[in-house]
Amino acid sequence: MKRHSAAGILLAATTVVASATGAAAATAPVKVELWNKADGSQGMTLSTDHAKAGKVAFEVKNSSTSMVHEFLIWKTDLAFDKFPKDPDNPAKVDEDKLKGVEELSSDLDPGKSGSLTMDLKPGRYVVFCNQPGHFDAGMHLAFTVTK
């Protein structure tokens, strides 16, 4: 008959509990920084460019001191330069043509933050700002959701 030490049993039990709780733990939120610089450049920075399918939380901060920004996400394989332009305002993407586009509940004034949680399926997404001229200025990134 094998004898198991108390330390060995405790280690095994701790490993099982850690594995079980790790599997159930939520994915860390994706931190999004929307920014612009004095030289006129604009952009966004993500803490990661991918996540596993399921609930994904985006914590968005407008780090600008002078510009309003917004945060939208759309599942698409479309290249950035193929996004449809708004006929009434060609400096914006035509959101009405983006089936399934989601966005933060409101635009973000300078220094403000917001969050958006979505149930995402595997695929390629684009996150972007659609204030006039901002998409064309580079405020868009690809985001991948894996199985």
Short mmCIF file of N, CA, C and O in Angstrom, two decimals:
data_model
loop_
_atom_site.label_atom_id
_atom_site.label_comp_id
_atom_site.label_asym_id
_atom_site.label_seq_id
_atom_site.Cartn_x
_atom_site.Cartn_y
_atom_site.Cartn_z
N MET A 1 0.85 -1.17 0.00
CA MET A 1 0.00 0.00 0.00
C MET A 1 0.89 1.24 0.00
O MET A 1 1.82 1.34 0.78
N LYS A 2 0.54 2.19 -0.88
CA LYS A 2 1.34 3.42 -0.96
C LYS A 2 0.91 4.39 0.11
O LYS A 2 -0.26 4.54 0.40
N ARG A 3 1.88 5.09 0.65
CA ARG A 3 1.58 6.13 1.63
C ARG A 3 1.78 7.48 0.96
O ARG A 3 2.71 7.67 0.19
N HIS A 4 0.88 8.39 1.21
CA HIS A 4 0.99 9.74 0.66
C HIS A 4 1.20 10.71 1.81
O HIS A 4 0.50 10.64 2.82
N SER A 5 2.12 11.57 1.64
CA SER A 5 2.35 12.56 2.69
C SER A 5 1.26 13.62 2.67
O SER A 5 0.61 13.85 1.65
N ALA A 6 1.03 14.26 3.77
CA ALA A 6 0.04 15.33 3.86
C ALA A 6 0.39 16.46 2.90
O ALA A 6 -0.48 17.04 2.25
N ALA A 7 1.68 16.74 2.77
CA ALA A 7 2.12 17.81 1.86
C ALA A 7 1.80 17.44 0.41
O ALA A 7 1.35 18.28 -0.38
N GLY A 8 1.99 16.19 0.05
CA GLY A 8 1.70 15.75 -1.32
C GLY A 8 0.22 15.83 -1.63
O GLY A 8 -0.19 16.24 -2.71
N ILE A 9 -0.62 15.42 -0.67
CA ILE A 9 -2.07 15.49 -0.87
C ILE A 9 -2.51 16.95 -0.97
O ILE A 9 -3.31 17.31 -1.81
N LEU A 10 -1.98 17.80 -0.11
CA LEU A 10 -2.31 19.22 -0.14
C LEU A 10 -1.91 19.85 -1.47
O LEU A 10 -2.68 20.60 -2.07
N LEU A 11 -0.73 19.50 -1.98
CA LEU A 11 -0.26 20.02 -3.26
C LEU A 11 -1.19 19.57 -4.39
O LEU A 11 -1.59 20.37 -5.23
N ALA A 12 -1.58 18.31 -4.40
CA ALA A 12 -2.48 17.80 -5.43
C ALA A 12 -3.84 18.50 -5.36
O ALA A 12 -4.41 18.90 -6.37
N ALA A 13 -4.37 18.68 -4.16
CA ALA A 13 -5.66 19.34 -3.99
C ALA A 13 -5.58 20.80 -4.44
O ALA A 13 -6.50 21.31 -5.09
N THR A 14 -4.50 21.46 -4.12
CA THR A 14 -4.31 22.86 -4.53
C THR A 14 -4.25 22.97 -6.05
O THR A 14 -4.84 23.87 -6.64
N THR A 15 -3.58 22.03 -6.70
CA THR A 15 -3.47 22.04 -8.15
C THR A 15 -4.84 21.86 -8.80
O THR A 15 -5.19 22.54 -9.75
N VAL A 16 -5.65 20.93 -8.27
CA VAL A 16 -6.99 20.70 -8.81
C VAL A 16 -7.85 21.95 -8.65
O VAL A 16 -8.50 22.39 -9.58
N VAL A 17 -7.83 22.56 -7.47
CA VAL A 17 -8.62 23.77 -7.23
C VAL A 17 -8.14 24.90 -8.12
O VAL A 17 -8.95 25.60 -8.74
N ALA A 18 -6.84 25.09 -8.25
CA ALA A 18 -6.29 26.17 -9.09
C ALA A 18 -6.70 25.95 -10.55
O ALA A 18 -7.07 26.90 -11.24
N SER A 19 -6.66 24.70 -11.01
CA SER A 19 -7.04 24.42 -12.40
C SER A 19 -8.52 24.69 -12.61
O SER A 19 -8.92 25.27 -13.61
N ALA A 20 -9.34 24.30 -11.67
CA ALA A 20 -10.78 24.50 -11.81
C ALA A 20 -11.14 25.98 -11.78
O ALA A 20 -11.94 26.45 -12.58
N THR A 21 -10.55 26.73 -10.87
CA THR A 21 -10.88 28.15 -10.79
C THR A 21 -10.28 28.92 -11.96
O THR A 21 -10.86 29.86 -12.44
N GLY A 22 -9.13 28.49 -12.46
CA GLY A 22 -8.52 29.14 -13.62
C GLY A 22 -9.38 28.99 -14.85
O GLY A 22 -9.53 29.91 -15.64
N ALA A 23 -10.00 27.83 -15.02
CA ALA A 23 -10.85 27.59 -16.19
C ALA A 23 -12.10 28.46 -16.14
O ALA A 23 -12.63 28.85 -17.16
N ALA A 24 -12.56 28.76 -14.93
CA ALA A 24 -13.79 29.54 -14.81
C ALA A 24 -13.52 31.04 -14.74
O ALA A 24 -14.45 31.83 -14.77
N ALA A 25 -12.26 31.42 -14.61
CA ALA A 25 -11.94 32.85 -14.45
C ALA A 25 -12.27 33.62 -15.72
O ALA A 25 -12.15 33.13 -16.83
N ALA A 26 -12.72 34.84 -15.54
CA ALA A 26 -13.06 35.70 -16.68
C ALA A 26 -11.79 36.19 -17.37
O ALA A 26 -10.74 36.32 -16.75
N THR A 27 -11.91 36.44 -18.67
CA THR A 27 -10.80 37.01 -19.42
C THR A 27 -10.58 38.44 -18.96
O THR A 27 -11.54 39.16 -18.70
N ALA A 28 -9.34 38.84 -18.87
CA ALA A 28 -9.03 40.22 -18.48
C ALA A 28 -9.61 41.18 -19.51
O ALA A 28 -9.62 40.88 -20.70
N PRO A 29 -10.10 42.32 -19.07
CA PRO A 29 -10.65 43.28 -20.03
C PRO A 29 -9.58 43.80 -20.99
O PRO A 29 -8.40 43.88 -20.65
N VAL A 30 -10.02 44.14 -22.18
CA VAL A 30 -9.14 44.75 -23.18
C VAL A 30 -9.12 46.25 -22.89
O VAL A 30 -10.17 46.90 -22.90
N LYS A 31 -7.97 46.77 -22.60
CA LYS A 31 -7.85 48.21 -22.33
C LYS A 31 -7.60 48.93 -23.65
O LYS A 31 -6.75 48.52 -24.44
N VAL A 32 -8.38 49.98 -23.89
CA VAL A 32 -8.31 50.73 -25.13
C VAL A 32 -7.99 52.19 -24.78
O VAL A 32 -8.67 52.79 -23.96
N GLU A 33 -6.95 52.73 -25.42
CA GLU A 33 -6.62 54.13 -25.24
C GLU A 33 -6.82 54.84 -26.58
O GLU A 33 -6.28 54.43 -27.60
N LEU A 34 -7.66 55.87 -26.57
CA LEU A 34 -7.90 56.71 -27.75
C LEU A 34 -7.07 57.97 -27.55
O LEU A 34 -7.15 58.59 -26.48
N TRP A 35 -6.29 58.36 -28.54
CA TRP A 35 -5.36 59.48 -28.33
C TRP A 35 -5.19 60.32 -29.59
O TRP A 35 -5.49 59.90 -30.69
N ASN A 36 -4.70 61.49 -29.38
CA ASN A 36 -4.21 62.35 -30.45
C ASN A 36 -3.05 63.17 -29.89
O ASN A 36 -2.94 63.34 -28.69
N LYS A 37 -2.18 63.59 -30.79
CA LYS A 37 -0.99 64.33 -30.38
C LYS A 37 -1.00 65.74 -30.95
O LYS A 37 -1.74 66.03 -31.89
N ALA A 38 -0.15 66.57 -30.42
CA ALA A 38 -0.06 67.97 -30.86
C ALA A 38 0.29 68.09 -32.33
O ALA A 38 -0.09 69.06 -32.99
N ASP A 39 0.99 67.09 -32.89
CA ASP A 39 1.38 67.14 -34.31
C ASP A 39 0.21 66.79 -35.25
O ASP A 39 0.37 66.76 -36.46
N GLY A 40 -0.97 66.49 -34.64
CA GLY A 40 -2.15 66.17 -35.45
C GLY A 40 -2.38 64.68 -35.63
O GLY A 40 -3.43 64.27 -36.13
N SER A 41 -1.43 63.85 -35.24
CA SER A 41 -1.62 62.41 -35.39
C SER A 41 -2.66 61.91 -34.38
O SER A 41 -2.82 62.48 -33.30
N GLN A 42 -3.36 60.86 -34.77
CA GLN A 42 -4.39 60.27 -33.93
C GLN A 42 -4.26 58.76 -34.00
O GLN A 42 -3.76 58.21 -34.98
N GLY A 43 -4.74 58.08 -32.99
CA GLY A 43 -4.71 56.63 -33.02
C GLY A 43 -5.38 56.02 -31.82
O GLY A 43 -5.98 56.70 -31.00
N MET A 44 -5.26 54.72 -31.76
CA MET A 44 -5.75 53.98 -30.61
C MET A 44 -4.75 52.88 -30.29
O MET A 44 -4.05 52.38 -31.16
N THR A 45 -4.69 52.54 -29.02
CA THR A 45 -3.80 51.51 -28.55
C THR A 45 -4.62 50.49 -27.78
O THR A 45 -5.46 50.87 -26.95
N LEU A 46 -4.40 49.19 -28.06
CA LEU A 46 -5.09 48.11 -27.36
C LEU A 46 -4.09 47.37 -26.47
O LEU A 46 -2.94 47.18 -26.87
N SER A 47 -4.54 46.92 -25.32
CA SER A 47 -3.66 46.13 -24.46
C SER A 47 -3.38 44.76 -25.07
O SER A 47 -2.38 44.14 -24.76
N THR A 48 -4.25 44.30 -25.95
CA THR A 48 -4.05 43.06 -26.70
C THR A 48 -4.83 43.17 -28.00
O THR A 48 -5.83 43.89 -28.06
N ASP A 49 -4.38 42.45 -29.02
CA ASP A 49 -5.09 42.50 -30.31
C ASP A 49 -5.92 41.25 -30.55
O ASP A 49 -6.37 40.99 -31.65
N HIS A 50 -6.14 40.46 -29.48
CA HIS A 50 -6.93 39.24 -29.64
C HIS A 50 -7.57 38.82 -28.31
O HIS A 50 -7.14 39.26 -27.24
N ALA A 51 -8.59 37.97 -28.43
CA ALA A 51 -9.26 37.41 -27.25
C ALA A 51 -9.92 36.11 -27.67
O ALA A 51 -10.11 35.85 -28.86
N LYS A 52 -10.27 35.30 -26.69
CA LYS A 52 -11.01 34.07 -26.96
C LYS A 52 -12.49 34.42 -27.12
O LYS A 52 -12.97 35.40 -26.55
N ALA A 53 -13.19 33.60 -27.91
CA ALA A 53 -14.63 33.80 -28.12
C ALA A 53 -15.36 33.78 -26.77
O ALA A 53 -14.95 33.12 -25.83
N GLY A 54 -16.44 34.54 -26.72
CA GLY A 54 -17.23 34.65 -25.50
C GLY A 54 -17.34 36.11 -25.08
O GLY A 54 -17.14 37.02 -25.89
N LYS A 55 -17.62 36.32 -23.82
CA LYS A 55 -17.77 37.69 -23.32
C LYS A 55 -16.41 38.38 -23.28
O LYS A 55 -15.47 37.88 -22.68
N VAL A 56 -16.35 39.53 -23.94
CA VAL A 56 -15.12 40.33 -23.97
C VAL A 56 -15.49 41.74 -23.53
O VAL A 56 -16.42 42.35 -24.09
N ALA A 57 -14.79 42.24 -22.53
CA ALA A 57 -15.02 43.59 -22.02
C ALA A 57 -13.94 44.52 -22.55
O ALA A 57 -12.75 44.18 -22.53
N PHE A 58 -14.36 45.67 -23.06
CA PHE A 58 -13.44 46.70 -23.51
C PHE A 58 -13.56 47.87 -22.54
O PHE A 58 -14.65 48.40 -22.32
N GLU A 59 -12.44 48.26 -21.94
CA GLU A 59 -12.39 49.43 -21.06
C GLU A 59 -11.70 50.53 -21.86
O GLU A 59 -10.52 50.43 -22.16
N VAL A 60 -12.46 51.54 -22.22
CA VAL A 60 -12.02 52.56 -23.17
C VAL A 60 -11.77 53.88 -22.45
O VAL A 60 -12.61 54.35 -21.69
N LYS A 61 -10.60 54.48 -22.73
CA LYS A 61 -10.27 55.80 -22.16
C LYS A 61 -9.85 56.74 -23.27
O LYS A 61 -9.03 56.39 -24.12
N ASN A 62 -10.45 57.92 -23.27
CA ASN A 62 -10.04 58.97 -24.20
C ASN A 62 -8.93 59.76 -23.51
O ASN A 62 -9.18 60.56 -22.62
N SER A 63 -7.69 59.52 -23.93
CA SER A 63 -6.54 60.19 -23.32
C SER A 63 -6.29 61.58 -23.90
O SER A 63 -5.38 62.28 -23.46
N SER A 64 -7.07 61.97 -24.86
CA SER A 64 -6.92 63.29 -25.46
C SER A 64 -7.24 64.39 -24.45
O SER A 64 -8.05 64.21 -23.56
N THR A 65 -6.60 65.51 -24.64
CA THR A 65 -6.92 66.68 -23.80
C THR A 65 -7.83 67.65 -24.55
O THR A 65 -8.30 68.62 -23.97
N SER A 66 -8.05 67.39 -25.86
CA SER A 66 -8.80 68.38 -26.63
C SER A 66 -9.83 67.81 -27.62
O SER A 66 -10.58 68.59 -28.20
N MET A 67 -9.87 66.51 -27.84
CA MET A 67 -10.76 65.96 -28.86
C MET A 67 -11.71 64.92 -28.30
O MET A 67 -11.34 64.11 -27.47
N VAL A 68 -12.94 64.93 -28.83
CA VAL A 68 -13.92 63.89 -28.54
C VAL A 68 -13.58 62.70 -29.42
O VAL A 68 -13.23 62.85 -30.60
N HIS A 69 -13.67 61.50 -28.85
CA HIS A 69 -13.46 60.27 -29.61
C HIS A 69 -14.63 59.33 -29.32
O HIS A 69 -15.40 59.55 -28.38
N GLU A 70 -14.75 58.28 -30.13
CA GLU A 70 -15.75 57.26 -29.88
C GLU A 70 -15.14 55.90 -30.18
O GLU A 70 -14.05 55.81 -30.76
N PHE A 71 -15.83 54.85 -29.74
CA PHE A 71 -15.31 53.50 -29.91
C PHE A 71 -16.39 52.62 -30.52
O PHE A 71 -17.48 52.47 -29.97
N LEU A 72 -16.09 52.06 -31.69
CA LEU A 72 -17.00 51.15 -32.38
C LEU A 72 -16.26 49.86 -32.68
O LEU A 72 -15.03 49.86 -32.82
N ILE A 73 -17.02 48.77 -32.83
CA ILE A 73 -16.43 47.48 -33.19
C ILE A 73 -17.37 46.79 -34.18
O ILE A 73 -18.59 46.83 -34.03
N TRP A 74 -16.74 46.20 -35.21
CA TRP A 74 -17.52 45.56 -36.28
C TRP A 74 -16.79 44.31 -36.74
O TRP A 74 -15.59 44.35 -37.01
N LYS A 75 -17.53 43.20 -36.87
CA LYS A 75 -16.95 41.95 -37.37
C LYS A 75 -16.93 42.01 -38.89
O LYS A 75 -17.97 42.13 -39.53
N THR A 76 -15.72 41.94 -39.46
CA THR A 76 -15.57 42.07 -40.91
C THR A 76 -14.21 41.58 -41.37
O THR A 76 -13.25 41.61 -40.61
N ASP A 77 -14.15 41.18 -42.63
CA ASP A 77 -12.88 40.89 -43.27
C ASP A 77 -12.51 42.00 -44.24
O ASP A 77 -11.51 41.92 -44.96
N LEU A 78 -13.31 43.05 -44.27
CA LEU A 78 -13.10 44.18 -45.19
C LEU A 78 -11.81 44.92 -44.83
O LEU A 78 -11.53 45.18 -43.67
N ALA A 79 -11.03 45.26 -45.85
CA ALA A 79 -9.82 46.06 -45.65
C ALA A 79 -10.23 47.47 -45.22
O ALA A 79 -11.31 47.96 -45.58
N PHE A 80 -9.37 48.12 -44.46
CA PHE A 80 -9.68 49.47 -43.95
C PHE A 80 -10.08 50.42 -45.08
O PHE A 80 -11.02 51.20 -44.94
N ASP A 81 -9.36 50.36 -46.21
CA ASP A 81 -9.64 51.31 -47.29
C ASP A 81 -10.92 50.98 -48.07
O ASP A 81 -11.31 51.73 -48.96
N LYS A 82 -11.58 49.89 -47.72
CA LYS A 82 -12.83 49.50 -48.38
C LYS A 82 -14.06 49.83 -47.54
O LYS A 82 -15.19 49.56 -47.96
N PHE A 83 -13.87 50.41 -46.37
CA PHE A 83 -15.02 50.77 -45.54
C PHE A 83 -15.87 51.81 -46.28
O PHE A 83 -15.32 52.75 -46.87
N PRO A 84 -17.20 51.67 -46.27
CA PRO A 84 -18.05 52.61 -46.99
C PRO A 84 -18.05 54.00 -46.33
O PRO A 84 -18.07 54.10 -45.11
N LYS A 85 -18.00 55.01 -47.14
CA LYS A 85 -18.02 56.39 -46.63
C LYS A 85 -19.46 56.90 -46.57
O LYS A 85 -20.30 56.55 -47.41
N ASP A 86 -19.74 57.73 -45.59
CA ASP A 86 -21.05 58.33 -45.43
C ASP A 86 -21.25 59.35 -46.54
O ASP A 86 -20.46 60.29 -46.67
N PRO A 87 -22.30 59.19 -47.38
CA PRO A 87 -22.49 60.13 -48.49
C PRO A 87 -22.75 61.57 -48.02
O PRO A 87 -22.42 62.52 -48.72
N ASP A 88 -23.32 61.71 -46.82
CA ASP A 88 -23.59 63.06 -46.30
C ASP A 88 -22.38 63.68 -45.61
O ASP A 88 -22.33 64.89 -45.40
N ASN A 89 -21.42 62.84 -45.24
CA ASN A 89 -20.22 63.32 -44.56
C ASN A 89 -19.08 62.35 -44.89
O ASN A 89 -18.79 61.44 -44.12
N PRO A 90 -18.42 62.53 -46.04
CA PRO A 90 -17.37 61.60 -46.47
C PRO A 90 -16.18 61.48 -45.52
O PRO A 90 -15.34 60.61 -45.70
N ALA A 91 -16.12 62.32 -44.51
CA ALA A 91 -15.05 62.22 -43.52
C ALA A 91 -15.38 61.16 -42.47
O ALA A 91 -14.60 60.94 -41.54
N LYS A 92 -16.54 60.49 -42.62
CA LYS A 92 -16.96 59.45 -41.68
C LYS A 92 -17.27 58.16 -42.42
O LYS A 92 -17.59 58.18 -43.60
N VAL A 93 -17.19 57.05 -41.70
CA VAL A 93 -17.63 55.76 -42.22
C VAL A 93 -19.16 55.75 -42.16
O VAL A 93 -19.76 56.26 -41.21
N ASP A 94 -19.81 55.14 -43.16
CA ASP A 94 -21.27 55.04 -43.18
C ASP A 94 -21.70 53.89 -42.28
O ASP A 94 -21.77 52.74 -42.70
N GLU A 95 -21.99 54.20 -41.02
CA GLU A 95 -22.36 53.19 -40.04
C GLU A 95 -23.62 52.43 -40.43
O GLU A 95 -23.79 51.27 -40.06
N ASP A 96 -24.51 53.07 -41.18
CA ASP A 96 -25.75 52.40 -41.60
C ASP A 96 -25.48 51.21 -42.51
O ASP A 96 -26.33 50.32 -42.64
N LYS A 97 -24.33 51.16 -43.13
CA LYS A 97 -23.98 50.04 -44.02
C LYS A 97 -23.18 48.96 -43.31
O LYS A 97 -22.80 47.97 -43.94
N LEU A 98 -22.92 49.13 -42.03
CA LEU A 98 -22.14 48.15 -41.28
C LEU A 98 -23.08 47.30 -40.44
O LEU A 98 -23.37 47.62 -39.29
N LYS A 99 -23.56 46.22 -41.01
CA LYS A 99 -24.51 45.35 -40.31
C LYS A 99 -23.85 44.74 -39.07
O LYS A 99 -22.79 44.12 -39.16
N GLY A 100 -24.46 44.97 -37.92
CA GLY A 100 -23.95 44.40 -36.68
C GLY A 100 -22.93 45.25 -35.95
O GLY A 100 -22.36 44.80 -34.96
N VAL A 101 -22.67 46.47 -36.42
CA VAL A 101 -21.70 47.33 -35.73
C VAL A 101 -22.22 47.65 -34.32
O VAL A 101 -23.42 47.82 -34.12
N GLU A 102 -21.32 47.64 -33.37
CA GLU A 102 -21.65 47.98 -31.98
C GLU A 102 -20.78 49.15 -31.57
O GLU A 102 -19.68 49.33 -32.09
N GLU A 103 -21.29 49.94 -30.62
CA GLU A 103 -20.48 51.06 -30.15
C GLU A 103 -20.73 51.35 -28.69
O GLU A 103 -21.76 50.97 -28.13
N LEU A 104 -19.76 52.00 -28.10
CA LEU A 104 -19.89 52.49 -26.74
C LEU A 104 -21.13 53.36 -26.68
O LEU A 104 -21.46 54.04 -27.67
N SER A 105 -21.83 53.36 -25.58
CA SER A 105 -23.12 54.05 -25.49
C SER A 105 -23.06 55.55 -25.77
O SER A 105 -24.05 56.14 -26.15
N SER A 106 -21.90 56.16 -25.61
CA SER A 106 -21.80 57.59 -25.89
C SER A 106 -20.38 57.94 -26.33
O SER A 106 -19.44 57.20 -26.08
N ASP A 107 -20.27 59.09 -26.99
CA ASP A 107 -18.94 59.59 -27.34
C ASP A 107 -18.21 59.94 -26.05
O ASP A 107 -18.82 60.24 -25.03
N LEU A 108 -16.88 59.91 -26.12
CA LEU A 108 -16.08 60.20 -24.93
C LEU A 108 -15.41 61.56 -25.05
O LEU A 108 -14.59 61.78 -25.95
N ASP A 109 -15.77 62.44 -24.16
CA ASP A 109 -15.11 63.74 -24.08
C ASP A 109 -13.67 63.52 -23.61
O ASP A 109 -13.34 62.47 -23.03
N PRO A 110 -12.79 64.50 -23.82
CA PRO A 110 -11.40 64.36 -23.36
C PRO A 110 -11.32 63.95 -21.89
O PRO A 110 -12.03 64.47 -21.04
N GLY A 111 -10.47 62.94 -21.63
CA GLY A 111 -10.26 62.47 -20.27
C GLY A 111 -11.31 61.50 -19.75
O GLY A 111 -11.15 60.96 -18.66
N LYS A 112 -12.36 61.25 -20.50
CA LYS A 112 -13.45 60.39 -20.02
C LYS A 112 -13.23 58.93 -20.42
O LYS A 112 -12.46 58.63 -21.33
N SER A 113 -13.93 58.05 -19.72
CA SER A 113 -13.82 56.61 -19.96
C SER A 113 -15.19 55.98 -20.07
O SER A 113 -16.19 56.55 -19.63
N GLY A 114 -15.22 54.79 -20.63
CA GLY A 114 -16.45 54.02 -20.72
C GLY A 114 -16.11 52.56 -20.94
O GLY A 114 -14.95 52.21 -21.16
N SER A 115 -17.12 51.70 -20.86
CA SER A 115 -16.86 50.28 -21.09
C SER A 115 -17.96 49.66 -21.93
O SER A 115 -19.09 50.15 -21.95
N LEU A 116 -17.59 48.63 -22.64
CA LEU A 116 -18.51 47.91 -23.52
C LEU A 116 -18.16 46.43 -23.40
O LEU A 116 -17.01 46.04 -23.58
N THR A 117 -19.16 45.60 -23.06
CA THR A 117 -18.97 44.16 -22.98
C THR A 117 -19.82 43.51 -24.05
O THR A 117 -21.00 43.83 -24.19
N MET A 118 -19.21 42.62 -24.81
CA MET A 118 -19.90 41.96 -25.91
C MET A 118 -19.63 40.47 -25.88
O MET A 118 -18.57 40.04 -25.41
N ASP A 119 -20.55 39.70 -26.44
CA ASP A 119 -20.35 38.27 -26.63
C ASP A 119 -19.86 38.10 -28.06
O ASP A 119 -20.64 38.22 -29.00
N LEU A 120 -18.55 37.87 -28.23
CA LEU A 120 -17.94 37.84 -29.56
C LEU A 120 -17.71 36.42 -30.04
O LEU A 120 -17.27 35.56 -29.29
N LYS A 121 -17.99 36.21 -31.32
CA LYS A 121 -17.75 34.93 -31.97
C LYS A 121 -16.38 35.00 -32.65
O LYS A 121 -15.88 36.08 -32.93
N PRO A 122 -15.79 33.84 -32.95
CA PRO A 122 -14.48 33.86 -33.62
C PRO A 122 -14.52 34.63 -34.94
O PRO A 122 -15.53 34.60 -35.66
N GLY A 123 -13.44 35.33 -35.23
CA GLY A 123 -13.33 36.06 -36.49
C GLY A 123 -12.50 37.32 -36.33
O GLY A 123 -11.92 37.58 -35.28
N ARG A 124 -12.46 38.09 -37.40
CA ARG A 124 -11.71 39.35 -37.44
C ARG A 124 -12.69 40.50 -37.20
O ARG A 124 -13.76 40.56 -37.82
N TYR A 125 -12.31 41.39 -36.33
CA TYR A 125 -13.10 42.57 -36.02
C TYR A 125 -12.24 43.80 -36.31
O TYR A 125 -11.02 43.72 -36.31
N VAL A 126 -12.90 44.91 -36.49
CA VAL A 126 -12.20 46.19 -36.58
C VAL A 126 -12.76 47.09 -35.49
O VAL A 126 -13.98 47.22 -35.35
N VAL A 127 -11.86 47.67 -34.70
CA VAL A 127 -12.25 48.68 -33.71
C VAL A 127 -11.83 50.03 -34.28
O VAL A 127 -10.77 50.14 -34.90
N PHE A 128 -12.69 51.03 -34.11
CA PHE A 128 -12.37 52.32 -34.72
C PHE A 128 -13.12 53.47 -34.08
O PHE A 128 -14.08 53.27 -33.32
N CYS A 129 -12.66 54.67 -34.39
CA CYS A 129 -13.32 55.91 -34.01
C CYS A 129 -13.95 56.48 -35.27
O CYS A 129 -13.31 56.50 -36.33
N ASN A 130 -15.20 56.94 -35.16
CA ASN A 130 -15.88 57.46 -36.34
C ASN A 130 -16.24 58.94 -36.22
O ASN A 130 -17.17 59.41 -36.85
N GLN A 131 -15.48 59.67 -35.42
CA GLN A 131 -15.62 61.12 -35.45
C GLN A 131 -15.09 61.57 -36.82
O GLN A 131 -14.22 60.93 -37.40
N PRO A 132 -15.62 62.67 -37.37
CA PRO A 132 -15.19 63.09 -38.71
C PRO A 132 -13.67 63.17 -38.86
O PRO A 132 -12.99 63.83 -38.09
N GLY A 133 -13.16 62.42 -39.84
CA GLY A 133 -11.74 62.42 -40.16
C GLY A 133 -10.88 61.48 -39.34
O GLY A 133 -9.74 61.21 -39.70
N HIS A 134 -11.39 60.96 -38.25
CA HIS A 134 -10.56 60.17 -37.35
C HIS A 134 -10.21 58.79 -37.93
O HIS A 134 -9.08 58.33 -37.77
N PHE A 135 -11.17 58.12 -38.60
CA PHE A 135 -10.88 56.82 -39.21
C PHE A 135 -9.76 56.98 -40.23
O PHE A 135 -8.78 56.24 -40.22
N ASP A 136 -9.90 57.97 -41.11
CA ASP A 136 -8.88 58.21 -42.14
C ASP A 136 -7.54 58.64 -41.55
O ASP A 136 -6.50 58.44 -42.17
N ALA A 137 -7.57 59.21 -40.34
CA ALA A 137 -6.33 59.63 -39.68
C ALA A 137 -5.61 58.46 -39.01
O ALA A 137 -4.53 58.63 -38.46
N GLY A 138 -6.23 57.29 -39.04
CA GLY A 138 -5.57 56.11 -38.49
C GLY A 138 -6.17 55.54 -37.22
O GLY A 138 -5.57 54.65 -36.60
N MET A 139 -7.33 56.02 -36.84
CA MET A 139 -7.95 55.50 -35.62
C MET A 139 -8.75 54.25 -35.90
O MET A 139 -9.99 54.22 -35.82
N HIS A 140 -8.04 53.17 -36.28
CA HIS A 140 -8.67 51.88 -36.51
C HIS A 140 -7.62 50.79 -36.36
O HIS A 140 -6.44 50.98 -36.69
N LEU A 141 -8.03 49.66 -35.80
CA LEU A 141 -7.14 48.52 -35.62
C LEU A 141 -7.92 47.22 -35.83
O LEU A 141 -9.13 47.19 -35.58
N ALA A 142 -7.23 46.19 -36.22
CA ALA A 142 -7.83 44.86 -36.31
C ALA A 142 -7.77 44.21 -34.93
O ALA A 142 -6.83 44.42 -34.16
N PHE A 143 -8.80 43.42 -34.64
CA PHE A 143 -8.90 42.67 -33.39
C PHE A 143 -9.40 41.28 -33.74
O PHE A 143 -10.41 41.14 -34.42
N THR A 144 -8.68 40.24 -33.29
CA THR A 144 -9.02 38.87 -33.66
C THR A 144 -9.61 38.11 -32.48
O THR A 144 -9.07 38.18 -31.36
N VAL A 145 -10.68 37.40 -32.74
CA VAL A 145 -11.31 36.55 -31.71
C VAL A 145 -11.10 35.10 -32.16
O VAL A 145 -11.45 34.73 -33.29
N THR A 146 -10.52 34.30 -31.27
CA THR A 146 -10.22 32.90 -31.56
C THR A 146 -11.18 31.99 -30.81
O THR A 146 -11.84 32.42 -29.86
N LYS A 147 -11.20 30.73 -31.22
CA LYS A 147 -12.08 29.73 -30.54
C LYS A 147 -11.59 29.44 -29.15
O LYS A 147 -10.48 29.58 -28.81
#
